[in-house]
Amino acid sequence: MSLPAKVRIVEVGPRDGLQNEKCEVPTAVKLELIERLAGAGLRAVEATAFVSPKWIPQMADHTEVLERLRRRPGVSYPVLTPNLKGFEAARAAGATEVAIFGAASEAFSKKNINCSIAESLERFIPVVQAAKKSKIRVRGYISCVLGCPYEGEVKPEKVAEVAAALYDMGCYEVSLGDTIGVGTPARTQRMIEACAKRVPLGHLAGHYHDTYGQALANIYASLELGVATFDSSVAGLGGCPYAAGASGNVATEDVVYMLNGLGIETGADLDKLVDAGQWICSVLGREPSSKAARAIAAKRSRPQA
């Protein structure tokens, strides 16, 4: 069985990782985090979300973040834009890539973006059309691809249906999100196989939360099928306000450590990622949830013989 020779990592820490922090994270800290992550060799760093401050106060400084960040050549800085108003604000701030986000569960869609799946897809059409005119790339996210906190199990065919709608609409890539982290490798592969019947495999990405400790196993299961793009969050920051008990995304350091061990190229510098994770966690007053980061930090602190 041959695994991909190269994997693209989409770092979601500055947005997905910070959006649920209870204390306000200063804009300067967000900018420093983005800079450190890009400096660690990551080629896609999700910068912020153009959403209403009423719903996600942490992202209220989205315009300032996007306008002030130092853009490195070859690095993309996607931002979330749930509707046309958000897209127009992102475009005015200099966005070159945006993301839209739907769900494979009706109940979750209504809780998360206050509309049905069909309504959400209709809402995205003008965003994608406007982006196309401005030559701005659009990525699609799907939440709850392996389970929903309100509906339970989600059928692979439903995920495939939403993925096909986003891809046909014009999304260059569709990220499949296990929002509450209930997936296992076999279920993950069944879901991907269903999606791959409707969307070319090279246009699918995995976004796995680690609630049950299955995220790395699910990434490996996805690699076995040829998926070569994965979302992750430095130090394992993040979670989901609509999914009780859902822990953060899989830690970028853990993903890179595993991929390094498999001989898969990522372009990421693991030591610099560990530094970035330790730095943001020191600012937030917590320990990194990345096991690889903790092990590397402990090894560094041991006195040399």
PDB file of C-alpha atoms in Angstrom:
ATOM      1  CA  MET A   1       0.000   0.000   0.000  1.00  0.00           C
ATOM      2  CA  SER A   2       1.504   3.340  -1.053  1.00  0.00           C
ATOM      3  CA  LEU A   3       0.947   6.483   0.999  1.00  0.00           C
ATOM      4  CA  PRO A   4       1.199  10.015  -0.425  1.00  0.00           C
ATOM      5  CA  ALA A   5       4.789  11.264  -0.735  1.00  0.00           C
ATOM      6  CA  LYS A   6       3.781  14.764   0.288  1.00  0.00           C
ATOM      7  CA  VAL A   7       1.063  16.147   2.577  1.00  0.00           C
ATOM      8  CA  ARG A   8      -0.309  19.675   2.748  1.00  0.00           C
ATOM      9  CA  ILE A   9      -1.142  20.866   6.253  1.00  0.00           C
ATOM     10  CA  VAL A  10      -3.722  23.618   6.743  1.00  0.00           C
ATOM     11  CA  GLU A  11      -2.978  25.233  10.093  1.00  0.00           C
ATOM     12  CA  VAL A  12      -6.209  26.378  11.760  1.00  0.00           C
ATOM     13  CA  GLY A  13      -4.826  27.441  15.153  1.00  0.00           C
ATOM     14  CA  PRO A  14      -5.132  31.234  14.766  1.00  0.00           C
ATOM     15  CA  ARG A  15      -8.814  30.902  13.884  1.00  0.00           C
ATOM     16  CA  ASP A  16     -10.299  27.592  15.009  1.00  0.00           C
ATOM     17  CA  GLY A  17      -7.812  27.322  17.842  1.00  0.00           C
ATOM     18  CA  LEU A  18      -8.432  30.751  19.336  1.00  0.00           C
ATOM     19  CA  GLN A  19     -12.074  31.500  18.516  1.00  0.00           C
ATOM     20  CA  ASN A  20     -13.490  29.925  21.668  1.00  0.00           C
ATOM     21  CA  GLU A  21     -10.985  31.408  24.119  1.00  0.00           C
ATOM     22  CA  LYS A  22     -12.937  33.102  26.910  1.00  0.00           C
ATOM     23  CA  CYS A  23     -10.388  35.894  27.415  1.00  0.00           C
ATOM     24  CA  GLU A  24      -9.737  38.286  24.572  1.00  0.00           C
ATOM     25  CA  VAL A  25      -6.550  37.438  22.691  1.00  0.00           C
ATOM     26  CA  PRO A  26      -4.826  40.674  21.587  1.00  0.00           C
ATOM     27  CA  THR A  27      -4.471  41.285  17.863  1.00  0.00           C
ATOM     28  CA  ALA A  28      -0.685  41.497  18.224  1.00  0.00           C
ATOM     29  CA  VAL A  29      -0.632  37.987  19.704  1.00  0.00           C
ATOM     30  CA  LYS A  30      -2.677  36.606  16.811  1.00  0.00           C
ATOM     31  CA  LEU A  31      -0.347  38.247  14.306  1.00  0.00           C
ATOM     32  CA  GLU A  32       2.720  36.879  16.086  1.00  0.00           C
ATOM     33  CA  LEU A  33       1.228  33.387  16.109  1.00  0.00           C
ATOM     34  CA  ILE A  34       0.474  33.542  12.378  1.00  0.00           C
ATOM     35  CA  GLU A  35       4.018  34.749  11.696  1.00  0.00           C
ATOM     36  CA  ARG A  36       5.569  31.981  13.813  1.00  0.00           C
ATOM     37  CA  LEU A  37       3.494  29.284  12.095  1.00  0.00           C
ATOM     38  CA  ALA A  38       4.351  30.519   8.615  1.00  0.00           C
ATOM     39  CA  GLY A  39       7.966  30.762   9.750  1.00  0.00           C
ATOM     40  CA  ALA A  40       7.822  27.088  10.745  1.00  0.00           C
ATOM     41  CA  GLY A  41       7.253  26.162   7.099  1.00  0.00           C
ATOM     42  CA  LEU A  42       3.473  25.826   7.022  1.00  0.00           C
ATOM     43  CA  ARG A  43       2.108  26.908   3.665  1.00  0.00           C
ATOM     44  CA  ALA A  44      -1.530  27.475   4.659  1.00  0.00           C
ATOM     45  CA  VAL A  45      -2.377  29.349   7.873  1.00  0.00           C
ATOM     46  CA  GLU A  46      -6.028  30.146   8.500  1.00  0.00           C
ATOM     47  CA  ALA A  47      -5.875  33.714   9.768  1.00  0.00           C
ATOM     48  CA  THR A  48      -9.305  34.729  11.068  1.00  0.00           C
ATOM     49  CA  ALA A  49     -13.070  34.648  10.474  1.00  0.00           C
ATOM     50  CA  PHE A  50     -15.258  37.413   9.078  1.00  0.00           C
ATOM     51  CA  VAL A  51     -18.196  36.583  11.303  1.00  0.00           C
ATOM     52  CA  SER A  52     -20.394  38.718  13.508  1.00  0.00           C
ATOM     53  CA  PRO A  53     -18.631  39.780  16.752  1.00  0.00           C
ATOM     54  CA  LYS A  54     -21.978  39.131  18.428  1.00  0.00           C
ATOM     55  CA  TRP A  55     -21.567  35.398  17.801  1.00  0.00           C
ATOM     56  CA  ILE A  56     -17.775  35.066  17.991  1.00  0.00           C
ATOM     57  CA  PRO A  57     -16.310  38.069  19.872  1.00  0.00           C
ATOM     58  CA  GLN A  58     -12.778  36.666  19.609  1.00  0.00           C
ATOM     59  CA  MET A  59     -12.784  37.309  15.850  1.00  0.00           C
ATOM     60  CA  ALA A  60     -13.967  40.940  16.099  1.00  0.00           C
ATOM     61  CA  ASP A  61     -10.540  42.180  14.939  1.00  0.00           C
ATOM     62  CA  HIS A  62     -10.671  40.186  11.679  1.00  0.00           C
ATOM     63  CA  THR A  63     -10.081  43.197   9.421  1.00  0.00           C
ATOM     64  CA  GLU A  64      -7.081  44.388  11.412  1.00  0.00           C
ATOM     65  CA  VAL A  65      -5.567  40.894  11.500  1.00  0.00           C
ATOM     66  CA  LEU A  66      -5.853  40.420   7.750  1.00  0.00           C
ATOM     67  CA  GLU A  67      -4.644  43.905   6.886  1.00  0.00           C
ATOM     68  CA  ARG A  68      -1.660  43.824   9.255  1.00  0.00           C
ATOM     69  CA  LEU A  69      -0.320  40.297   8.783  1.00  0.00           C
ATOM     70  CA  ARG A  70       3.019  39.996   6.992  1.00  0.00           C
ATOM     71  CA  ARG A  71       2.383  37.880   3.931  1.00  0.00           C
ATOM     72  CA  ARG A  72       5.136  35.437   3.068  1.00  0.00           C
ATOM     73  CA  PRO A  73       5.572  34.324  -0.554  1.00  0.00           C
ATOM     74  CA  GLY A  74       4.040  30.906  -1.135  1.00  0.00           C
ATOM     75  CA  VAL A  75       1.867  31.021   2.001  1.00  0.00           C
ATOM     76  CA  SER A  76      -1.937  31.286   1.827  1.00  0.00           C
ATOM     77  CA  TYR A  77      -3.928  32.939   4.613  1.00  0.00           C
ATOM     78  CA  PRO A  78      -7.543  31.745   4.214  1.00  0.00           C
ATOM     79  CA  VAL A  79     -10.346  33.355   6.226  1.00  0.00           C
ATOM     80  CA  LEU A  80     -13.852  32.139   7.012  1.00  0.00           C
ATOM     81  CA  THR A  81     -16.727  34.003   5.340  1.00  0.00           C
ATOM     82  CA  PRO A  82     -20.162  32.577   6.184  1.00  0.00           C
ATOM     83  CA  ASN A  83     -22.126  34.931   3.914  1.00  0.00           C
ATOM     84  CA  LEU A  84     -21.825  37.633   1.279  1.00  0.00           C
ATOM     85  CA  LYS A  85     -21.454  40.401   3.861  1.00  0.00           C
ATOM     86  CA  GLY A  86     -18.517  38.587   5.420  1.00  0.00           C
ATOM     87  CA  PHE A  87     -17.009  37.936   2.013  1.00  0.00           C
ATOM     88  CA  GLU A  88     -17.218  41.590   0.974  1.00  0.00           C
ATOM     89  CA  ALA A  89     -15.478  42.638   4.205  1.00  0.00           C
ATOM     90  CA  ALA A  90     -12.778  40.002   3.692  1.00  0.00           C
ATOM     91  CA  ARG A  91     -12.189  41.050   0.094  1.00  0.00           C
ATOM     92  CA  ALA A  92     -11.893  44.703   1.156  1.00  0.00           C
ATOM     93  CA  ALA A  93      -9.274  43.659   3.725  1.00  0.00           C
ATOM     94  CA  GLY A  94      -7.210  41.873   1.077  1.00  0.00           C
ATOM     95  CA  ALA A  95      -8.312  38.234   1.290  1.00  0.00           C
ATOM     96  CA  THR A  96      -6.964  35.971  -1.447  1.00  0.00           C
ATOM     97  CA  GLU A  97      -8.677  32.814  -0.152  1.00  0.00           C
ATOM     98  CA  VAL A  98     -11.915  32.343   1.764  1.00  0.00           C
ATOM     99  CA  ALA A  99     -13.735  29.400   3.275  1.00  0.00           C
ATOM    100  CA  ILE A 100     -17.434  28.630   3.601  1.00  0.00           C
ATOM    101  CA  PHE A 101     -18.745  26.143   6.122  1.00  0.00           C
ATOM    102  CA  GLY A 102     -21.752  23.875   6.102  1.00  0.00           C
ATOM    103  CA  ALA A 103     -22.713  20.689   7.909  1.00  0.00           C
ATOM    104  CA  ALA A 104     -23.781  17.136   7.136  1.00  0.00           C
ATOM    105  CA  SER A 105     -26.327  17.246   9.969  1.00  0.00           C
ATOM    106  CA  GLU A 106     -29.549  19.281   9.800  1.00  0.00           C
ATOM    107  CA  ALA A 107     -29.695  19.824  13.558  1.00  0.00           C
ATOM    108  CA  PHE A 108     -26.074  20.985  13.725  1.00  0.00           C
ATOM    109  CA  SER A 109     -26.560  23.311  10.749  1.00  0.00           C
ATOM    110  CA  LYS A 110     -29.468  24.992  12.498  1.00  0.00           C
ATOM    111  CA  LYS A 111     -27.549  25.305  15.774  1.00  0.00           C
ATOM    112  CA  ASN A 112     -24.325  26.490  14.143  1.00  0.00           C
ATOM    113  CA  ILE A 113     -25.423  28.781  11.310  1.00  0.00           C
ATOM    114  CA  ASN A 114     -29.160  29.101  11.996  1.00  0.00           C
ATOM    115  CA  CYS A 115     -30.430  27.532   8.774  1.00  0.00           C
ATOM    116  CA  SER A 116     -31.014  24.168   7.100  1.00  0.00           C
ATOM    117  CA  ILE A 117     -28.335  22.469   4.990  1.00  0.00           C
ATOM    118  CA  ALA A 118     -30.190  23.388   1.788  1.00  0.00           C
ATOM    119  CA  GLU A 119     -30.532  27.010   2.903  1.00  0.00           C
ATOM    120  CA  SER A 120     -26.833  27.175   3.798  1.00  0.00           C
ATOM    121  CA  LEU A 121     -25.858  25.908   0.356  1.00  0.00           C
ATOM    122  CA  GLU A 122     -28.097  28.508  -1.291  1.00  0.00           C
ATOM    123  CA  ARG A 123     -26.472  31.182   0.859  1.00  0.00           C
ATOM    124  CA  PHE A 124     -23.016  30.127  -0.318  1.00  0.00           C
ATOM    125  CA  ILE A 125     -23.743  30.442  -4.055  1.00  0.00           C
ATOM    126  CA  PRO A 126     -23.416  34.257  -4.229  1.00  0.00           C
ATOM    127  CA  VAL A 127     -20.241  34.067  -2.102  1.00  0.00           C
ATOM    128  CA  VAL A 128     -18.627  31.622  -4.528  1.00  0.00           C
ATOM    129  CA  GLN A 129     -19.809  33.630  -7.544  1.00  0.00           C
ATOM    130  CA  ALA A 130     -18.403  36.864  -6.092  1.00  0.00           C
ATOM    131  CA  ALA A 131     -15.133  35.129  -5.223  1.00  0.00           C
ATOM    132  CA  LYS A 132     -14.802  33.758  -8.738  1.00  0.00           C
ATOM    133  CA  LYS A 133     -15.195  37.252 -10.195  1.00  0.00           C
ATOM    134  CA  SER A 134     -12.458  38.534  -7.875  1.00  0.00           C
ATOM    135  CA  LYS A 135     -10.204  35.519  -8.550  1.00  0.00           C
ATOM    136  CA  ILE A 136     -10.358  34.547  -4.867  1.00  0.00           C
ATOM    137  CA  ARG A 137     -10.130  30.832  -4.089  1.00  0.00           C
ATOM    138  CA  VAL A 138     -12.892  29.207  -2.040  1.00  0.00           C
ATOM    139  CA  ARG A 139     -12.485  26.240   0.283  1.00  0.00           C
ATOM    140  CA  GLY A 140     -15.466  24.372   1.720  1.00  0.00           C
ATOM    141  CA  TYR A 141     -15.818  22.922   5.202  1.00  0.00           C
ATOM    142  CA  ILE A 142     -18.320  20.288   6.279  1.00  0.00           C
ATOM    143  CA  SER A 143     -18.973  19.768  10.004  1.00  0.00           C
ATOM    144  CA  CYS A 144     -20.157  16.557  11.677  1.00  0.00           C
ATOM    145  CA  VAL A 145     -19.055  14.157   8.932  1.00  0.00           C
ATOM    146  CA  LEU A 146     -18.725  11.236  11.358  1.00  0.00           C
ATOM    147  CA  GLY A 147     -21.275  12.100  14.026  1.00  0.00           C
ATOM    148  CA  CYS A 148     -23.455  14.874  15.397  1.00  0.00           C
ATOM    149  CA  PRO A 149     -24.014  15.865  19.045  1.00  0.00           C
ATOM    150  CA  TYR A 150     -27.747  16.203  18.338  1.00  0.00           C
ATOM    151  CA  GLU A 151     -28.492  13.553  15.692  1.00  0.00           C
ATOM    152  CA  GLY A 152     -25.888  10.883  16.460  1.00  0.00           C
ATOM    153  CA  GLU A 153     -24.481   8.932  13.516  1.00  0.00           C
ATOM    154  CA  VAL A 154     -24.278  10.710  10.167  1.00  0.00           C
ATOM    155  CA  LYS A 155     -24.596   8.629   7.003  1.00  0.00           C
ATOM    156  CA  PRO A 156     -21.607   8.733   4.602  1.00  0.00           C
ATOM    157  CA  GLU A 157     -23.985   9.345   1.684  1.00  0.00           C
ATOM    158  CA  LYS A 158     -25.240  12.550   3.300  1.00  0.00           C
ATOM    159  CA  VAL A 159     -21.677  13.804   3.701  1.00  0.00           C
ATOM    160  CA  ALA A 160     -20.981  12.940   0.063  1.00  0.00           C
ATOM    161  CA  GLU A 161     -24.086  14.847  -1.019  1.00  0.00           C
ATOM    162  CA  VAL A 162     -22.966  18.040   0.747  1.00  0.00           C
ATOM    163  CA  ALA A 163     -19.367  17.609  -0.433  1.00  0.00           C
ATOM    164  CA  ALA A 164     -20.532  17.266  -4.047  1.00  0.00           C
ATOM    165  CA  ALA A 165     -22.697  20.389  -3.726  1.00  0.00           C
ATOM    166  CA  LEU A 166     -19.741  22.436  -2.443  1.00  0.00           C
ATOM    167  CA  TYR A 167     -17.345  21.084  -5.062  1.00  0.00           C
ATOM    168  CA  ASP A 168     -19.806  21.567  -7.922  1.00  0.00           C
ATOM    169  CA  MET A 169     -20.442  25.100  -6.663  1.00  0.00           C
ATOM    170  CA  GLY A 170     -16.779  25.941  -7.162  1.00  0.00           C
ATOM    171  CA  CYS A 171     -14.882  25.057  -3.965  1.00  0.00           C
ATOM    172  CA  TYR A 172     -11.389  23.937  -4.960  1.00  0.00           C
ATOM    173  CA  GLU A 173     -11.232  21.682  -1.880  1.00  0.00           C
ATOM    174  CA  VAL A 174     -13.687  20.265   0.639  1.00  0.00           C
ATOM    175  CA  SER A 175     -12.503  19.708   4.214  1.00  0.00           C
ATOM    176  CA  LEU A 176     -14.310  16.861   5.984  1.00  0.00           C
ATOM    177  CA  GLY A 177     -14.659  17.702   9.675  1.00  0.00           C
ATOM    178  CA  ASP A 178     -15.160  15.235  12.511  1.00  0.00           C
ATOM    179  CA  THR A 179     -16.324  18.070  14.736  1.00  0.00           C
ATOM    180  CA  ILE A 180     -16.941  16.022  17.867  1.00  0.00           C
ATOM    181  CA  GLY A 181     -14.137  13.531  17.295  1.00  0.00           C
ATOM    182  CA  VAL A 182     -16.211  10.346  17.365  1.00  0.00           C
ATOM    183  CA  GLY A 183     -14.812   8.833  14.184  1.00  0.00           C
ATOM    184  CA  THR A 184     -12.768   5.642  13.984  1.00  0.00           C
ATOM    185  CA  PRO A 185     -10.539   4.534  11.082  1.00  0.00           C
ATOM    186  CA  ALA A 186     -13.058   2.155   9.484  1.00  0.00           C
ATOM    187  CA  ARG A 187     -15.874   4.714   9.650  1.00  0.00           C
ATOM    188  CA  THR A 188     -13.538   7.405   8.363  1.00  0.00           C
ATOM    189  CA  GLN A 189     -12.626   5.311   5.351  1.00  0.00           C
ATOM    190  CA  ARG A 190     -16.274   4.511   4.578  1.00  0.00           C
ATOM    191  CA  MET A 191     -17.080   8.220   4.676  1.00  0.00           C
ATOM    192  CA  ILE A 192     -14.150   9.143   2.427  1.00  0.00           C
ATOM    193  CA  GLU A 193     -14.975   6.369  -0.031  1.00  0.00           C
ATOM    194  CA  ALA A 194     -18.542   7.695  -0.302  1.00  0.00           C
ATOM    195  CA  CYS A 195     -17.281  11.248  -0.877  1.00  0.00           C
ATOM    196  CA  ALA A 196     -14.693  10.120  -3.429  1.00  0.00           C
ATOM    197  CA  LYS A 197     -17.525   8.807  -5.614  1.00  0.00           C
ATOM    198  CA  ARG A 198     -18.799  12.378  -5.930  1.00  0.00           C
ATOM    199  CA  VAL A 199     -15.648  14.512  -5.511  1.00  0.00           C
ATOM    200  CA  PRO A 200     -12.140  13.712  -6.859  1.00  0.00           C
ATOM    201  CA  LEU A 201      -9.981  12.412  -4.011  1.00  0.00           C
ATOM    202  CA  GLY A 202      -7.339  15.083  -4.601  1.00  0.00           C
ATOM    203  CA  HIS A 203      -9.915  17.726  -3.697  1.00  0.00           C
ATOM    204  CA  LEU A 204     -10.792  16.252  -0.284  1.00  0.00           C
ATOM    205  CA  ALA A 205      -9.134  17.088   3.051  1.00  0.00           C
ATOM    206  CA  GLY A 206      -9.428  15.648   6.558  1.00  0.00           C
ATOM    207  CA  HIS A 207     -10.211  17.738   9.651  1.00  0.00           C
ATOM    208  CA  TYR A 208     -10.238  15.506  12.723  1.00  0.00           C
ATOM    209  CA  HIS A 209     -10.804  16.388  16.360  1.00  0.00           C
ATOM    210  CA  ASP A 210      -9.167  14.221  18.998  1.00  0.00           C
ATOM    211  CA  THR A 211     -11.974  13.822  21.546  1.00  0.00           C
ATOM    212  CA  TYR A 212     -11.606  10.034  21.686  1.00  0.00           C
ATOM    213  CA  GLY A 213      -7.898   9.950  20.807  1.00  0.00           C
ATOM    214  CA  GLN A 214      -8.601   8.778  17.251  1.00  0.00           C
ATOM    215  CA  ALA A 215      -7.433  11.746  15.176  1.00  0.00           C
ATOM    216  CA  LEU A 216      -3.996  10.392  14.183  1.00  0.00           C
ATOM    217  CA  ALA A 217      -5.479   6.971  13.447  1.00  0.00           C
ATOM    218  CA  ASN A 218      -8.089   8.634  11.254  1.00  0.00           C
ATOM    219  CA  ILE A 219      -5.405  10.608   9.441  1.00  0.00           C
ATOM    220  CA  TYR A 220      -3.481   7.399   8.762  1.00  0.00           C
ATOM    221  CA  ALA A 221      -6.670   5.723   7.532  1.00  0.00           C
ATOM    222  CA  SER A 222      -7.215   8.700   5.213  1.00  0.00           C
ATOM    223  CA  LEU A 223      -3.613   8.508   3.952  1.00  0.00           C
ATOM    224  CA  GLU A 224      -4.210   4.872   3.052  1.00  0.00           C
ATOM    225  CA  LEU A 225      -6.950   6.009   0.673  1.00  0.00           C
ATOM    226  CA  GLY A 226      -4.788   8.766  -0.824  1.00  0.00           C
ATOM    227  CA  VAL A 227      -6.016  11.864   1.026  1.00  0.00           C
ATOM    228  CA  ALA A 228      -3.064  14.273   1.180  1.00  0.00           C
ATOM    229  CA  THR A 229      -4.387  17.421   2.899  1.00  0.00           C
ATOM    230  CA  PHE A 230      -5.162  17.690   6.609  1.00  0.00           C
ATOM    231  CA  ASP A 231      -6.224  20.493   8.932  1.00  0.00           C
ATOM    232  CA  SER A 232      -4.559  20.737  12.333  1.00  0.00           C
ATOM    233  CA  SER A 233      -4.070  23.228  15.143  1.00  0.00           C
ATOM    234  CA  VAL A 234      -0.808  24.082  16.849  1.00  0.00           C
ATOM    235  CA  ALA A 235      -0.666  22.716  20.421  1.00  0.00           C
ATOM    236  CA  GLY A 236      -4.090  21.126  19.808  1.00  0.00           C
ATOM    237  CA  LEU A 237      -5.870  24.413  20.494  1.00  0.00           C
ATOM    238  CA  GLY A 238      -9.575  24.751  19.768  1.00  0.00           C
ATOM    239  CA  GLY A 239     -12.850  22.976  20.150  1.00  0.00           C
ATOM    240  CA  CYS A 240     -16.464  23.535  19.225  1.00  0.00           C
ATOM    241  CA  PRO A 241     -18.971  25.604  21.233  1.00  0.00           C
ATOM    242  CA  TYR A 242     -21.858  23.606  19.757  1.00  0.00           C
ATOM    243  CA  ALA A 243     -20.482  20.194  20.688  1.00  0.00           C
ATOM    244  CA  ALA A 244     -20.320  19.531  24.425  1.00  0.00           C
ATOM    245  CA  GLY A 245     -17.136  17.761  25.450  1.00  0.00           C
ATOM    246  CA  ALA A 246     -15.452  18.128  22.065  1.00  0.00           C
ATOM    247  CA  SER A 247     -11.736  18.628  22.539  1.00  0.00           C
ATOM    248  CA  GLY A 248      -9.535  20.520  20.145  1.00  0.00           C
ATOM    249  CA  ASN A 249      -8.312  19.712  16.712  1.00  0.00           C
ATOM    250  CA  VAL A 250      -5.487  17.262  16.344  1.00  0.00           C
ATOM    251  CA  ALA A 251      -2.205  18.975  17.244  1.00  0.00           C
ATOM    252  CA  THR A 252      -0.051  20.049  14.310  1.00  0.00           C
ATOM    253  CA  GLU A 253       3.098  18.883  16.133  1.00  0.00           C
ATOM    254  CA  ASP A 254       1.673  15.358  16.512  1.00  0.00           C
ATOM    255  CA  VAL A 255       0.651  15.212  12.856  1.00  0.00           C
ATOM    256  CA  VAL A 256       4.076  16.381  11.654  1.00  0.00           C
ATOM    257  CA  TYR A 257       5.862  13.940  13.989  1.00  0.00           C
ATOM    258  CA  MET A 258       3.842  11.035  12.587  1.00  0.00           C
ATOM    259  CA  LEU A 259       4.288  12.128   8.967  1.00  0.00           C
ATOM    260  CA  ASN A 260       8.030  12.598   9.495  1.00  0.00           C
ATOM    261  CA  GLY A 261       8.169   9.040  10.779  1.00  0.00           C
ATOM    262  CA  LEU A 262       6.406   7.835   7.647  1.00  0.00           C
ATOM    263  CA  GLY A 263       8.872   9.670   5.417  1.00  0.00           C
ATOM    264  CA  ILE A 264       6.117  11.960   4.128  1.00  0.00           C
ATOM    265  CA  GLU A 265       7.164  15.482   3.216  1.00  0.00           C
ATOM    266  CA  THR A 266       5.290  18.399   4.839  1.00  0.00           C
ATOM    267  CA  GLY A 267       7.748  21.284   4.611  1.00  0.00           C
ATOM    268  CA  ALA A 268       7.184  21.943   8.323  1.00  0.00           C
ATOM    269  CA  ASP A 269       9.971  22.357  10.877  1.00  0.00           C
ATOM    270  CA  LEU A 270       8.882  20.366  13.939  1.00  0.00           C
ATOM    271  CA  ASP A 271      11.170  22.191  16.378  1.00  0.00           C
ATOM    272  CA  LYS A 272       9.830  25.571  15.273  1.00  0.00           C
ATOM    273  CA  LEU A 273       6.257  24.276  15.590  1.00  0.00           C
ATOM    274  CA  VAL A 274       6.968  23.127  19.139  1.00  0.00           C
ATOM    275  CA  ASP A 275       8.363  26.589  19.907  1.00  0.00           C
ATOM    276  CA  ALA A 276       5.271  28.265  18.440  1.00  0.00           C
ATOM    277  CA  GLY A 277       2.968  25.997  20.433  1.00  0.00           C
ATOM    278  CA  GLN A 278       4.831  26.591  23.678  1.00  0.00           C
ATOM    279  CA  TRP A 279       4.789  30.331  23.064  1.00  0.00           C
ATOM    280  CA  ILE A 280       1.033  30.640  22.433  1.00  0.00           C
ATOM    281  CA  CYS A 281       0.265  28.327  25.364  1.00  0.00           C
ATOM    282  CA  SER A 282       2.409  30.473  27.661  1.00  0.00           C
ATOM    283  CA  VAL A 283       0.395  33.506  26.543  1.00  0.00           C
ATOM    284  CA  LEU A 284      -2.885  31.654  27.154  1.00  0.00           C
ATOM    285  CA  GLY A 285      -1.709  30.206  30.470  1.00  0.00           C
ATOM    286  CA  ARG A 286      -1.980  26.516  29.605  1.00  0.00           C
ATOM    287  CA  GLU A 287       0.068  23.506  28.588  1.00  0.00           C
ATOM    288  CA  PRO A 288       0.156  22.263  24.983  1.00  0.00           C
ATOM    289  CA  SER A 289      -2.088  19.238  24.488  1.00  0.00           C
ATOM    290  CA  SER A 290       0.335  17.895  21.871  1.00  0.00           C
ATOM    291  CA  LYS A 291       2.047  14.767  23.172  1.00  0.00           C
ATOM    292  CA  ALA A 292       4.923  15.165  20.729  1.00  0.00           C
ATOM    293  CA  ALA A 293       5.446  18.769  21.838  1.00  0.00           C
ATOM    294  CA  ARG A 294       5.469  17.822  25.508  1.00  0.00           C
ATOM    295  CA  ALA A 295       7.937  14.979  24.896  1.00  0.00           C
ATOM    296  CA  ILE A 296      10.251  17.177  22.838  1.00  0.00           C
ATOM    297  CA  ALA A 297      10.116  19.956  25.439  1.00  0.00           C
ATOM    298  CA  ALA A 298      10.943  17.482  28.222  1.00  0.00           C
ATOM    299  CA  LYS A 299      13.852  16.092  26.229  1.00  0.00           C
ATOM    300  CA  ARG A 300      15.194  19.614  25.683  1.00  0.00           C
ATOM    301  CA  SER A 301      15.073  20.374  29.398  1.00  0.00           C
ATOM    302  CA  ARG A 302      17.101  17.311  30.434  1.00  0.00           C
ATOM    303  CA  PRO A 303      20.696  18.102  31.370  1.00  0.00           C
ATOM    304  CA  GLN A 304      23.187  16.820  28.826  1.00  0.00           C
ATOM    305  CA  ALA A 305      25.621  14.161  30.089  1.00  0.00           C
TER     306      ALA A 305
END
